Amino acid sequence: MAQARPSMQELIRQRRRAGFVGRGAERAAFRENFDVPPEDERHRFLFHVHGNAGVGKTFLIRELEDIAGERGALTAWVDEGVGSVPEAMATLSRQFGAHGHRFKELDRLLAAHRERRHEAEAAAVALLESEPEGVSATGMAVARAGLVGLGMVPGVGPFAGVLDAAQLARGADRLRAGLSARFRNQEDLQLVLSPETILTPVLLSELSQTASAVPIVLFFDTYERTGPFLDRWLHELMTTHRYGELSADVVVVTAGQLPLATRWGGFADFVADIPLGPFTEAEARDLLADRGVRDEPVVAEVLRLTGGLPVLVSTLAETHPAEPADVGDPSGTAVERFLKWEPDPLRRAAALACALPRTLDADVFRAVVDCPEEQFDELYAWLQGMPFVSERGNRMRYHDLVRVPMLRLQRRQSPRGWTEHHRRIAQTFTRWREQAEAHLDPSEFWTEVDWRELRLAESYHSLCAGPRAAMTTALTDIATACDHGDDILRPWVRLLVEVGEDADVPAVRMWGDGLTEAHATGGAAEVLRLLLSRARGDEAWLAQARASRGDALARGGDHQMALEEYDHALVLDPDLVRAYRGKVLTRSALGDYRGALDDLRRVLELEPDNPYNVFLRGEHQRILGRYDEAIQDLDRGIRLDPNQEFAWASRGAARLKRGELDEALADLNRALELKPDYAWALARRARLWRAHGDRVSQLTDLDRALALQPDWAWGRCERGDALRGAGRDEEALVDYDRALALDPGYASAFASRGASLSKLGRYEEALADLDRALELNPSYAWALERRATVHRRLGADDRAVADETLAARLINGGPWTGRTPPTNRP
């Protein structure tokens, strides 16, 4: 059977590796390390490659990555695309998952970290705006100092000493106190204040499990950019037991412009320090000779021009120059000389055109290079093989040392050509984006990676072509990105920085710098505050940005300020449905269900056939006890969209309240068919089993629900009630204790714990809990009845009678507000 031929890309990669000249000692040392057991003192756990730009650091560690693969190691790669330690862990986890090694627990905690971080950033902005001086320079400094003091601004920690110590202490203390009040769960608090302490032990555990089957090599490139926030963490991870044990079958490779920090000084026995400088004259001559460049005048000119920088020596060698360039040529840079020495005008044009996009693949190459179809494969393969082109996944990118002067050359030589080229590329990305949208619902655009990358590329080239015209659209996209989390927002903030540099547009650079600082200090809410403070004119855009900021504040728990932002948005655009819907959810979070229902009427006037709006009104009707109206809405919503588990679960809960047990069971079962891990539906079905007297099924569903959502106070209280109903009061107390640790103001949990304590004969403790429940909710009839029982046990009959009388009055004629469950929100 014939063996499959390797792909073009693989053949190019093999040829480039075969032609790798120099760095032989470094490659050999890394290769031999695989043959040295970790217990041997000659084994090295860390290789640090360092040297100035252009000396070939990335090219060398790509070679080391290939060597690791040949030795059967699993590899993962982190570079300047990450902005924090949690992001670095997420990148590692994603790459290991792509190789079939999923880090499930780490992924779960990373998702929780992102959610809690958004809440904390909004809290920081709320702190800022609650200052007496509002958004003054002093107030801003205090809020930023709080974030820096708590280590929540990546990379700033090492410079905290240059900030005012009193401001740091004041801001950090206030923010820490605010976050402690917001996050009653200690793990949630630590996921904000010190995420590494929660995430890293899980990473180490999952790395160790994987390393037991296959050796692992972790690569950290562009360390001069990531080291400020990664280096201390990596040092502690490798040299201390702070986070647990790191498998000895893991090797780390870092590469940056600087030597390792002094903190590594005492660990030279396990570090291989690899300083890279320019090629020696002998190495440069060897490389040129290997490429067939041997004419001494030409060799001398290459050596003079490149200074021995490997990327430039390799680039010029690939052109096989036959004679020295004119020494008096004023063209200025090695890249321009390379273009002059390249005799093929089509290759010269392709090299310049392909510098314009930030990344390349075959489709982008075809779009930017004007060449006959029969020459496409040869020309694309030629560019792939050039030393200044590196591969990242399925994409290629130019080395900055080559791309930056190529961009500058084109921008200066032909400003009109620069504009026209970028406009054409932007139009291509617009067409591709619109094609992608044809297969998506508009609500899915921002959740799709491919769509976001096309939109980013379209924006980059539109801004380079005409920054004044494209800026409003870019800022609108940034405001929208604020709705979708840091991982999506960060590339948009970075985009403006890149355009400001690449196109040399000071106004765009100013926006990029300002948004970068805002994002570091206050996340999405602070980015939106900056956008709003500078925005002018376009009321529709301002309304959307106000609504986005309302969403960010609501996610952070600052509901009152969120309502103010939604109201500002509605002044600007009275028909902005997302602002009304934001008010609905925010009022619901505040327990103002009637107010939410009033806003929902306006939502349904504006979007009468949106099934989500209909579901939402049905759910609020259910919460308010209007079960007939709720079922009417939910019936209609399910007809509009029968695949929403939220609606089935809500209708099941409403039917359960009406005593329609068979119909309720059918609805809840359908919700769980659509979403088997739907904790709320499981807890509701548990109530149905209770109505049937099926304690076993009730506890089974509650156990499943809490396995999915362990920090759910209501779910804990429900299981406590189920255990109490089964006569297992000692076990019930564990769940009640946990519920109250999660929510210290949970009246129902106090009352239920009091009931179990009473059954166990612990009357004084029971009385204290029931007193507390009634302090929190004086009209809680069920708690009054339980307290009456305890009073009788303690001989206080007069108090028992008083409680029984009040309970009867509440049950027969007054409102009963004791055990309202939380809303079933998606």
Short mmCIF file of N, CA, C and O in Angstrom, two decimals, residues 352-360 364 368 397-398 400 403-404 406-408 410-411 418-419 421-427 429-430 433 452-471 473-475 477-478 491-505 508:
data_model
loop_
_atom_site.label_atom_id
_atom_site.label_comp_id
_atom_site.label_asym_id
_atom_site.label_seq_id
_atom_site.Cartn_x
_atom_site.Cartn_y
_atom_site.Cartn_z
N LEU A 352 6.05 42.50 -0.40
CA LEU A 352 5.52 43.75 0.14
C LEU A 352 4.03 43.66 0.44
O LEU A 352 3.57 44.08 1.51
N ALA A 353 3.27 43.09 -0.48
CA ALA A 353 1.82 43.01 -0.29
C ALA A 353 1.47 42.17 0.92
O ALA A 353 0.54 42.50 1.68
N CYS A 354 2.22 41.09 1.15
CA CYS A 354 1.89 40.18 2.25
C CYS A 354 2.33 40.72 3.61
O CYS A 354 2.01 40.12 4.64
N ALA A 355 3.08 41.84 3.61
CA ALA A 355 3.39 42.49 4.88
C ALA A 355 2.19 43.25 5.43
O ALA A 355 2.13 43.54 6.63
N LEU A 356 1.23 43.59 4.57
CA LEU A 356 0.10 44.42 5.01
C LEU A 356 -0.82 43.70 5.99
O LEU A 356 -1.18 44.28 7.02
N PRO A 357 -1.25 42.45 5.74
CA PRO A 357 -2.08 41.77 6.74
C PRO A 357 -1.27 41.41 7.98
O PRO A 357 -0.06 41.17 7.89
N ARG A 358 -1.93 41.33 9.13
CA ARG A 358 -1.22 40.95 10.35
C ARG A 358 -0.85 39.47 10.33
O ARG A 358 0.19 39.10 10.87
N THR A 359 -1.69 38.63 9.76
CA THR A 359 -1.39 37.21 9.61
C THR A 359 -1.82 36.77 8.22
O THR A 359 -2.63 37.44 7.56
N LEU A 360 -1.30 35.63 7.80
CA LEU A 360 -1.52 35.14 6.44
C LEU A 360 -1.95 33.69 6.44
O LEU A 360 -1.49 32.90 7.28
N VAL A 364 -5.78 34.53 2.29
CA VAL A 364 -5.36 35.94 2.39
C VAL A 364 -4.28 36.23 1.35
O VAL A 364 -4.30 37.27 0.69
N VAL A 368 -4.39 39.23 -1.56
CA VAL A 368 -3.53 40.42 -1.57
C VAL A 368 -2.48 40.40 -2.67
O VAL A 368 -1.91 41.44 -2.99
N ARG A 397 3.06 34.62 9.93
CA ARG A 397 3.23 36.04 10.20
C ARG A 397 4.68 36.43 9.98
O ARG A 397 5.59 35.63 10.14
N TYR A 398 4.89 37.69 9.60
CA TYR A 398 6.23 38.21 9.38
C TYR A 398 6.90 38.51 10.71
O TYR A 398 6.24 38.91 11.68
N ASP A 400 8.69 40.95 13.09
CA ASP A 400 8.53 42.41 13.21
C ASP A 400 9.71 43.17 12.62
O ASP A 400 9.56 44.27 12.08
N ARG A 403 8.67 43.12 8.98
CA ARG A 403 7.36 43.69 8.62
C ARG A 403 7.31 45.19 8.84
O ARG A 403 6.80 45.94 7.99
N VAL A 404 7.84 45.66 9.97
CA VAL A 404 7.73 47.10 10.30
C VAL A 404 8.37 47.97 9.22
O VAL A 404 7.74 48.91 8.73
N MET A 406 8.92 47.18 6.14
CA MET A 406 8.15 47.02 4.90
C MET A 406 6.90 47.90 4.91
O MET A 406 6.55 48.51 3.89
N LEU A 407 6.22 47.94 6.05
CA LEU A 407 5.05 48.82 6.16
C LEU A 407 5.45 50.28 6.01
O LEU A 407 4.80 51.06 5.31
N ARG A 408 6.54 50.66 6.69
CA ARG A 408 6.99 52.05 6.63
C ARG A 408 7.36 52.43 5.19
O ARG A 408 7.03 53.53 4.71
N GLN A 410 6.17 51.21 2.35
CA GLN A 410 4.99 51.37 1.50
C GLN A 410 4.22 52.62 1.88
O GLN A 410 3.70 53.34 1.00
N ARG A 411 4.14 52.91 3.17
CA ARG A 411 3.39 54.07 3.63
C ARG A 411 4.03 55.36 3.15
O ARG A 411 3.33 56.31 2.74
N TRP A 418 -0.89 52.94 -0.36
CA TRP A 418 -1.13 52.35 0.98
C TRP A 418 -2.63 52.32 1.29
O TRP A 418 -3.18 51.29 1.69
N THR A 419 -3.30 53.45 1.06
CA THR A 419 -4.73 53.53 1.34
C THR A 419 -5.52 52.58 0.46
O THR A 419 -6.41 51.86 0.93
N HIS A 421 -4.53 49.81 -1.16
CA HIS A 421 -4.28 48.40 -0.84
C HIS A 421 -5.08 47.98 0.39
O HIS A 421 -5.73 46.93 0.39
N HIS A 422 -5.03 48.78 1.43
CA HIS A 422 -5.77 48.43 2.65
C HIS A 422 -7.28 48.44 2.41
O HIS A 422 -8.00 47.60 2.98
N ARG A 423 -7.75 49.38 1.59
CA ARG A 423 -9.19 49.42 1.32
C ARG A 423 -9.63 48.14 0.60
O ARG A 423 -10.67 47.56 0.94
N ARG A 424 -8.83 47.69 -0.36
CA ARG A 424 -9.19 46.46 -1.08
C ARG A 424 -9.17 45.25 -0.16
O ARG A 424 -10.05 44.38 -0.22
N ILE A 425 -8.17 45.18 0.73
CA ILE A 425 -8.10 44.04 1.66
C ILE A 425 -9.29 44.09 2.62
O ILE A 425 -9.90 43.06 2.93
N ALA A 426 -9.63 45.30 3.08
CA ALA A 426 -10.79 45.42 3.99
C ALA A 426 -12.06 44.95 3.30
O ALA A 426 -12.90 44.25 3.92
N GLN A 427 -12.23 45.29 2.03
CA GLN A 427 -13.41 44.85 1.29
C GLN A 427 -13.46 43.33 1.17
O GLN A 427 -14.54 42.73 1.24
N PHE A 429 -12.21 41.16 3.37
CA PHE A 429 -12.62 40.63 4.68
C PHE A 429 -14.10 40.93 4.95
O PHE A 429 -14.79 40.13 5.60
N THR A 430 -14.59 42.06 4.46
CA THR A 430 -16.02 42.36 4.61
C THR A 430 -16.85 41.30 3.89
O THR A 430 -17.85 40.79 4.42
N ARG A 433 -16.72 38.09 5.83
CA ARG A 433 -17.53 38.18 7.05
C ARG A 433 -19.01 38.03 6.71
O ARG A 433 -19.75 37.32 7.40
N ARG A 452 -15.33 36.64 14.56
CA ARG A 452 -14.59 37.71 15.26
C ARG A 452 -13.26 37.99 14.56
O ARG A 452 -12.86 39.15 14.44
N GLU A 453 -12.57 36.95 14.13
CA GLU A 453 -11.28 37.17 13.47
C GLU A 453 -11.46 37.92 12.14
O GLU A 453 -10.66 38.79 11.80
N LEU A 454 -12.50 37.57 11.40
CA LEU A 454 -12.77 38.29 10.15
C LEU A 454 -13.11 39.75 10.44
O LEU A 454 -12.65 40.67 9.75
N ARG A 455 -13.90 39.99 11.48
CA ARG A 455 -14.28 41.36 11.83
C ARG A 455 -13.07 42.17 12.29
O ARG A 455 -12.93 43.36 11.93
N LEU A 456 -12.21 41.55 13.07
CA LEU A 456 -10.99 42.24 13.50
C LEU A 456 -10.11 42.62 12.31
O LEU A 456 -9.60 43.74 12.24
N ALA A 457 -9.91 41.68 11.39
CA ALA A 457 -9.09 41.96 10.21
C ALA A 457 -9.71 43.05 9.35
O ALA A 457 -9.02 43.96 8.86
N GLU A 458 -11.02 42.98 9.17
CA GLU A 458 -11.74 44.02 8.41
C GLU A 458 -11.52 45.39 9.06
O GLU A 458 -11.24 46.38 8.37
N SER A 459 -11.64 45.45 10.38
CA SER A 459 -11.47 46.72 11.08
C SER A 459 -10.04 47.23 10.98
O SER A 459 -9.81 48.43 10.80
N TYR A 460 -9.07 46.31 11.11
CA TYR A 460 -7.66 46.73 11.03
C TYR A 460 -7.39 47.42 9.69
O TYR A 460 -6.82 48.52 9.64
N HIS A 461 -7.79 46.78 8.61
CA HIS A 461 -7.49 47.34 7.29
C HIS A 461 -8.33 48.57 6.99
O HIS A 461 -7.85 49.51 6.34
N SER A 462 -9.57 48.61 7.50
CA SER A 462 -10.39 49.82 7.32
C SER A 462 -9.77 51.00 8.04
O SER A 462 -9.73 52.13 7.52
N LEU A 463 -9.24 50.77 9.24
CA LEU A 463 -8.60 51.84 10.00
C LEU A 463 -7.31 52.29 9.33
O LEU A 463 -6.99 53.49 9.31
N CYS A 464 -6.54 51.35 8.80
CA CYS A 464 -5.30 51.73 8.10
C CYS A 464 -5.62 52.53 6.83
O CYS A 464 -4.89 53.45 6.48
N ALA A 465 -6.73 52.18 6.16
CA ALA A 465 -7.09 52.87 4.92
C ALA A 465 -7.64 54.26 5.20
O ALA A 465 -7.35 55.21 4.48
N GLY A 466 -8.48 54.39 6.22
CA GLY A 466 -9.11 55.68 6.52
C GLY A 466 -9.52 55.74 7.96
O GLY A 466 -10.68 55.45 8.29
N PRO A 467 -8.60 56.09 8.85
CA PRO A 467 -8.91 56.03 10.29
C PRO A 467 -10.08 56.93 10.69
O PRO A 467 -10.87 56.56 11.55
N ARG A 468 -10.21 58.08 10.08
CA ARG A 468 -11.29 59.00 10.49
C ARG A 468 -12.65 58.37 10.20
O ARG A 468 -13.56 58.39 11.03
N ALA A 469 -12.79 57.77 9.02
CA ALA A 469 -14.09 57.20 8.64
C ALA A 469 -14.39 55.92 9.40
O ALA A 469 -15.54 55.62 9.71
N ALA A 470 -13.35 55.14 9.71
CA ALA A 470 -13.56 53.81 10.30
C ALA A 470 -13.60 53.83 11.82
O ALA A 470 -13.98 52.83 12.44
N MET A 471 -13.23 54.95 12.43
CA MET A 471 -13.06 54.95 13.88
C MET A 471 -14.38 54.75 14.62
O MET A 471 -14.43 54.02 15.63
N THR A 473 -17.01 53.05 13.74
CA THR A 473 -17.39 51.63 13.68
C THR A 473 -16.52 50.81 14.63
O THR A 473 -17.01 49.92 15.34
N ALA A 474 -15.22 51.11 14.67
CA ALA A 474 -14.32 50.37 15.55
C ALA A 474 -14.69 50.57 17.01
O ALA A 474 -14.70 49.62 17.80
N LEU A 475 -14.99 51.80 17.40
CA LEU A 475 -15.35 52.07 18.79
C LEU A 475 -16.69 51.42 19.15
O LEU A 475 -16.89 50.96 20.27
N ASP A 477 -17.73 48.60 17.86
CA ASP A 477 -17.39 47.19 18.05
C ASP A 477 -16.74 46.96 19.41
O ASP A 477 -16.99 45.94 20.07
N ILE A 478 -15.90 47.89 19.84
CA ILE A 478 -15.27 47.75 21.16
C ILE A 478 -16.34 47.79 22.25
O ILE A 478 -16.30 47.01 23.21
N PRO A 491 -8.44 41.68 22.37
CA PRO A 491 -7.92 41.87 21.01
C PRO A 491 -8.41 43.15 20.35
O PRO A 491 -7.69 43.73 19.53
N TRP A 492 -9.61 43.62 20.71
CA TRP A 492 -10.10 44.87 20.12
C TRP A 492 -9.36 46.07 20.68
O TRP A 492 -9.07 47.03 19.94
N VAL A 493 -9.04 46.04 21.95
CA VAL A 493 -8.24 47.13 22.52
C VAL A 493 -6.84 47.12 21.89
O VAL A 493 -6.31 48.17 21.50
N ARG A 494 -6.27 45.93 21.77
CA ARG A 494 -4.93 45.81 21.17
C ARG A 494 -4.92 46.26 19.71
O ARG A 494 -3.93 46.79 19.20
N LEU A 495 -6.05 46.06 19.02
CA LEU A 495 -6.14 46.43 17.61
C LEU A 495 -5.81 47.90 17.39
O LEU A 495 -5.08 48.26 16.47
N LEU A 496 -6.36 48.78 18.23
CA LEU A 496 -6.11 50.21 18.05
C LEU A 496 -4.65 50.56 18.30
O LEU A 496 -4.10 51.45 17.65
N VAL A 497 -4.01 49.88 19.25
CA VAL A 497 -2.59 50.10 19.48
C VAL A 497 -1.80 49.73 18.23
O VAL A 497 -0.90 50.46 17.79
N GLU A 498 -2.13 48.59 17.63
CA GLU A 498 -1.40 48.14 16.44
C GLU A 498 -1.61 49.07 15.26
O GLU A 498 -0.67 49.39 14.54
N VAL A 499 -2.85 49.51 15.05
CA VAL A 499 -3.10 50.43 13.93
C VAL A 499 -2.36 51.74 14.15
O VAL A 499 -1.76 52.30 13.22
N GLY A 500 -2.38 52.24 15.39
CA GLY A 500 -1.67 53.48 15.67
C GLY A 500 -0.20 53.39 15.32
O GLY A 500 0.38 54.35 14.78
N GLU A 501 0.43 52.24 15.59
CA GLU A 501 1.85 52.06 15.27
C GLU A 501 2.05 51.78 13.78
O GLU A 501 2.88 52.41 13.13
N ASP A 502 1.29 50.82 13.24
CA ASP A 502 1.53 50.39 11.85
C ASP A 502 1.20 51.48 10.84
O ASP A 502 1.90 51.63 9.83
N ALA A 503 0.12 52.22 11.08
CA ALA A 503 -0.29 53.27 10.15
C ALA A 503 0.23 54.65 10.55
O ALA A 503 0.02 55.61 9.81
N ASP A 504 0.88 54.73 11.72
CA ASP A 504 1.43 55.99 12.23
C ASP A 504 0.34 57.06 12.31
O ASP A 504 0.45 58.14 11.73
N VAL A 505 -0.74 56.72 13.06
CA VAL A 505 -1.86 57.66 13.23
C VAL A 505 -1.94 58.01 14.71
O VAL A 505 -2.40 57.21 15.53
N VAL A 508 -5.35 57.48 16.65
CA VAL A 508 -5.68 56.08 16.93
C VAL A 508 -4.78 55.55 18.03
O VAL A 508 -5.22 54.80 18.92
#
